[in-house]
CSV table of C-alpha atoms in Angstrom, one decimal:
chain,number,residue,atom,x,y,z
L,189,UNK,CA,93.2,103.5,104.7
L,190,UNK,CA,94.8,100.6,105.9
L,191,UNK,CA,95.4,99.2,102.2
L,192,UNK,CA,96.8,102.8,101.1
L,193,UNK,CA,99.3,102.5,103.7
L,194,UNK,CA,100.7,99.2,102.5
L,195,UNK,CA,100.8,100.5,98.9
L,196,UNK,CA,102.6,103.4,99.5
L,197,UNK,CA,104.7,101.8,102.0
L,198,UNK,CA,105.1,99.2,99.0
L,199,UNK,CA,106.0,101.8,96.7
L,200,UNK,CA,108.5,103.8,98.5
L,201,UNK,CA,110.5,101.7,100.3
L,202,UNK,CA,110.3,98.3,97.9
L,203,UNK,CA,110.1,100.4,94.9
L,204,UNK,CA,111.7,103.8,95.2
L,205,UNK,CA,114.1,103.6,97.6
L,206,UNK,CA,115.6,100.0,96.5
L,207,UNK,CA,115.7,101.1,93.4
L,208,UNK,CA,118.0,104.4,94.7
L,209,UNK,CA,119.9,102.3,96.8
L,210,UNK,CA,121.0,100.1,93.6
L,211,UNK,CA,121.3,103.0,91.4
L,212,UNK,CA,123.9,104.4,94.7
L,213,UNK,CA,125.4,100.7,94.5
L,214,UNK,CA,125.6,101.3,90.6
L,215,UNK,CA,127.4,104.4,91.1
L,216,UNK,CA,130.1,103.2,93.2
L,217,UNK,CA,130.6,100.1,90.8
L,218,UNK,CA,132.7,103.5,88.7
L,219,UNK,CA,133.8,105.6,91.4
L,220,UNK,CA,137.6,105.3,92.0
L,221,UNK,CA,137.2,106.1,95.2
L,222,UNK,CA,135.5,104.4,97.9
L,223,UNK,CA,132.3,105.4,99.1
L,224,UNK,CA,131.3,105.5,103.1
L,225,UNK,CA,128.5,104.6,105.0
L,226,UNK,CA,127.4,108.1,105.9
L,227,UNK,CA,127.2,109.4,101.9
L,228,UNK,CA,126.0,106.0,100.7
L,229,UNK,CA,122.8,106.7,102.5
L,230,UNK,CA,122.6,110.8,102.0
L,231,UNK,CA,122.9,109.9,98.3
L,232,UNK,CA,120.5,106.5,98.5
L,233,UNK,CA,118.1,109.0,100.2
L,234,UNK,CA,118.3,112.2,98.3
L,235,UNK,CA,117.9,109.6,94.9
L,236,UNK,CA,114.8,108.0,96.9
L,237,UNK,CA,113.5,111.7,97.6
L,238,UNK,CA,114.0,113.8,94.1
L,239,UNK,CA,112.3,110.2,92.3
L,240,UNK,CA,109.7,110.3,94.3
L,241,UNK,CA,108.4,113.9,93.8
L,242,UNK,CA,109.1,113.8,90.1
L,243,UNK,CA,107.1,110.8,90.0
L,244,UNK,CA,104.0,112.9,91.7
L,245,UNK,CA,104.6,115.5,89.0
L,246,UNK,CA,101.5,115.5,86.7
L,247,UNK,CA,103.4,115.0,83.5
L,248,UNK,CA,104.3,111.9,80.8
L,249,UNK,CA,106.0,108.9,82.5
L,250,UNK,CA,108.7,108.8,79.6
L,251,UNK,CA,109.4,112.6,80.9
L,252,UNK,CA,109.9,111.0,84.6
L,253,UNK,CA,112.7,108.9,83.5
L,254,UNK,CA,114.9,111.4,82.4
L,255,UNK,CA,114.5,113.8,85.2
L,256,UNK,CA,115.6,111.0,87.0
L,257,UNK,CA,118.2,110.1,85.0
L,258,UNK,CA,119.6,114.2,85.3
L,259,UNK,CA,119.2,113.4,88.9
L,260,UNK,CA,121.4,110.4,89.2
L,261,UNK,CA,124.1,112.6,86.7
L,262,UNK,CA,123.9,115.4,88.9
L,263,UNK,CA,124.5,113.8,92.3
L,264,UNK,CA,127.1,111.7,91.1
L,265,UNK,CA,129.0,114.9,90.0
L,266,UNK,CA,128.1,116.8,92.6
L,267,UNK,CA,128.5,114.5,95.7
L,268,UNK,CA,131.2,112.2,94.1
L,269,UNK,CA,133.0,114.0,91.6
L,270,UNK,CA,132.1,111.6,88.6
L,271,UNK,CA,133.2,113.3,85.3
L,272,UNK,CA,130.1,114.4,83.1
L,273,UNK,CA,130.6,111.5,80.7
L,274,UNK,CA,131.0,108.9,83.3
L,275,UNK,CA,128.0,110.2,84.9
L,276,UNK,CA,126.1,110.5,81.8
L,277,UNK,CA,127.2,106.5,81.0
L,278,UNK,CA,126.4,105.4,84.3
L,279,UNK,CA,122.9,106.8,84.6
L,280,UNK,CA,121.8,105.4,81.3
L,281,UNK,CA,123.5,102.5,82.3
L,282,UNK,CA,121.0,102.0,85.1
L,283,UNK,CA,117.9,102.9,83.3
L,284,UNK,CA,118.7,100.4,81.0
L,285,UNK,CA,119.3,97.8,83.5
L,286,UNK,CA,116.0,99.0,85.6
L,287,UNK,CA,113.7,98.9,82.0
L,288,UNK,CA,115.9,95.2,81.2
L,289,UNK,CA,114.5,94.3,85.1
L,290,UNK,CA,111.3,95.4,84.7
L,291,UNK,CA,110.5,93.7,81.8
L,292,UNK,CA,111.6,90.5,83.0
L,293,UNK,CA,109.5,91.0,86.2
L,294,UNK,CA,106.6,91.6,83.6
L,295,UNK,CA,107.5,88.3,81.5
L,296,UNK,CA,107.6,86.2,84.6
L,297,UNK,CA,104.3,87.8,86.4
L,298,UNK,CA,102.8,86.5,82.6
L,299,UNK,CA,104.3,83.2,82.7
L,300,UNK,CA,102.4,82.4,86.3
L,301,UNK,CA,99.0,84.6,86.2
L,302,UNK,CA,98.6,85.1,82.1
L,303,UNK,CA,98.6,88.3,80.1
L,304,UNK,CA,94.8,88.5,80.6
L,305,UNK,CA,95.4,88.8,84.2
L,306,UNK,CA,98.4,90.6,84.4
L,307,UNK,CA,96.6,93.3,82.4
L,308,UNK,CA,93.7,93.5,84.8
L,309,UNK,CA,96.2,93.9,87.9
L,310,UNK,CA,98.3,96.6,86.2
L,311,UNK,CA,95.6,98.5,84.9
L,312,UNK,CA,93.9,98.7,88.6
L,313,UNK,CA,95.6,100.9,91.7
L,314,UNK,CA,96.7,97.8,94.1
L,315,UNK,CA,99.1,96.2,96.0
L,316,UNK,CA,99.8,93.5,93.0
L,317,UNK,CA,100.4,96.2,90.5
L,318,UNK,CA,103.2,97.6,92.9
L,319,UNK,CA,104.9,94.0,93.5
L,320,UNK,CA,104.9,93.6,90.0
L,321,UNK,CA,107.3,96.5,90.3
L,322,UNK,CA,108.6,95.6,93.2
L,323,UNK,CA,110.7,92.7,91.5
L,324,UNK,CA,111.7,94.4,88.8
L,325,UNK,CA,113.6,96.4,91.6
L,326,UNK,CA,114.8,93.3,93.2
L,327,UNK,CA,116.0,91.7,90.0
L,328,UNK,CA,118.0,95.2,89.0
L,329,UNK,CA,119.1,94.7,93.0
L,330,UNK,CA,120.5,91.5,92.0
L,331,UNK,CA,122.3,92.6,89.0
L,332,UNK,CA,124.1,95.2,90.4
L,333,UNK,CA,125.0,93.5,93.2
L,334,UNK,CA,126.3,90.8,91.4
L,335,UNK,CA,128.3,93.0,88.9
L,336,UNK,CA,129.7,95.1,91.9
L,337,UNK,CA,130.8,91.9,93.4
L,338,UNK,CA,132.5,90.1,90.3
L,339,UNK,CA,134.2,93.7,90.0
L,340,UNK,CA,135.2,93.2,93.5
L,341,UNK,CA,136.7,89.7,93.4
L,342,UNK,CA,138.4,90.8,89.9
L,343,UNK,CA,139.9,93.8,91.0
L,344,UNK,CA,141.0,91.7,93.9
L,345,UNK,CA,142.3,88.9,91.2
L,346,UNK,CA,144.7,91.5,89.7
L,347,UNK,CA,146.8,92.1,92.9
């Protein structure tokens, strides 16, 4: 019990809902306006929430993505009044910058434990498989933090 409760604390709050919070982060990187505390974190945790069930949906993992991808482009019209294209372009901006993260989380997890390894870990429910995801959300994390904050200072730059 005790090691289910660290994997699916793991999961949800290192995976999922870093992931949303990024993907929120992401979001406001093309809003024009600016986004508040209060809807930063309804929208982090709606993403977190609508992920996470399709995730538990028996069905192909390919098929996950883009329910979460129509996810993203519906909150971000809905809640922040993104145009359709925009949205469109900034939530298959972040999938590719979470499947970009993710695979260098994978390459480095090779480089220090070997393929071999790596393929035992993934291929078994534990806490290893879920840090290997876990950086891949940190390393997306990263990104878009660093891209909203040259954004920032340029923006800045220009007045």
């Amino acid at each position: 019990m005790k090691e289910f409760l660290i994997i699916f604390f793991t999961q949800i709050v290192f995976g999922h809902f870093l992931q949303c919070i990024t993907c929120v982060i992401w979001l406001s990187v093309f809003d024009k306006n600016r986004l508040n505390k209060k809807l930063f974190w309804i929208l982090s945790l709606s993403l977190t929430v609508s992920t996470y069930l399709v995730r538990l949906l028996p069905i192909r993992f390919g098929i996950h993505t883009l329910l979460s991808i129509i996810f993203v482009v519906l909150i971000s019209i809905w809640m922040l009044q993104i145009s359709v294209n925009k949205s469109v372009f900034i939530g298959l901006g972040a999938t590719l910058l979470i499947t970009i993260s993710e695979i260098l989380s994978y390459l480095i997890f090779v480089l220090i434990i070997g393929e071999e390894n790596f393929k035992i870990i993934n291929g078994v429910e534990s806490l290893y498989r879920y840090v290997a995801g876990d950086v891949g959300a940190l390393i997306f994390f990263t990104f878009v933090v660093s891209f909203y904050w040259y954004k920032k200072k340029r923006k800045r730059d220009k007045i």
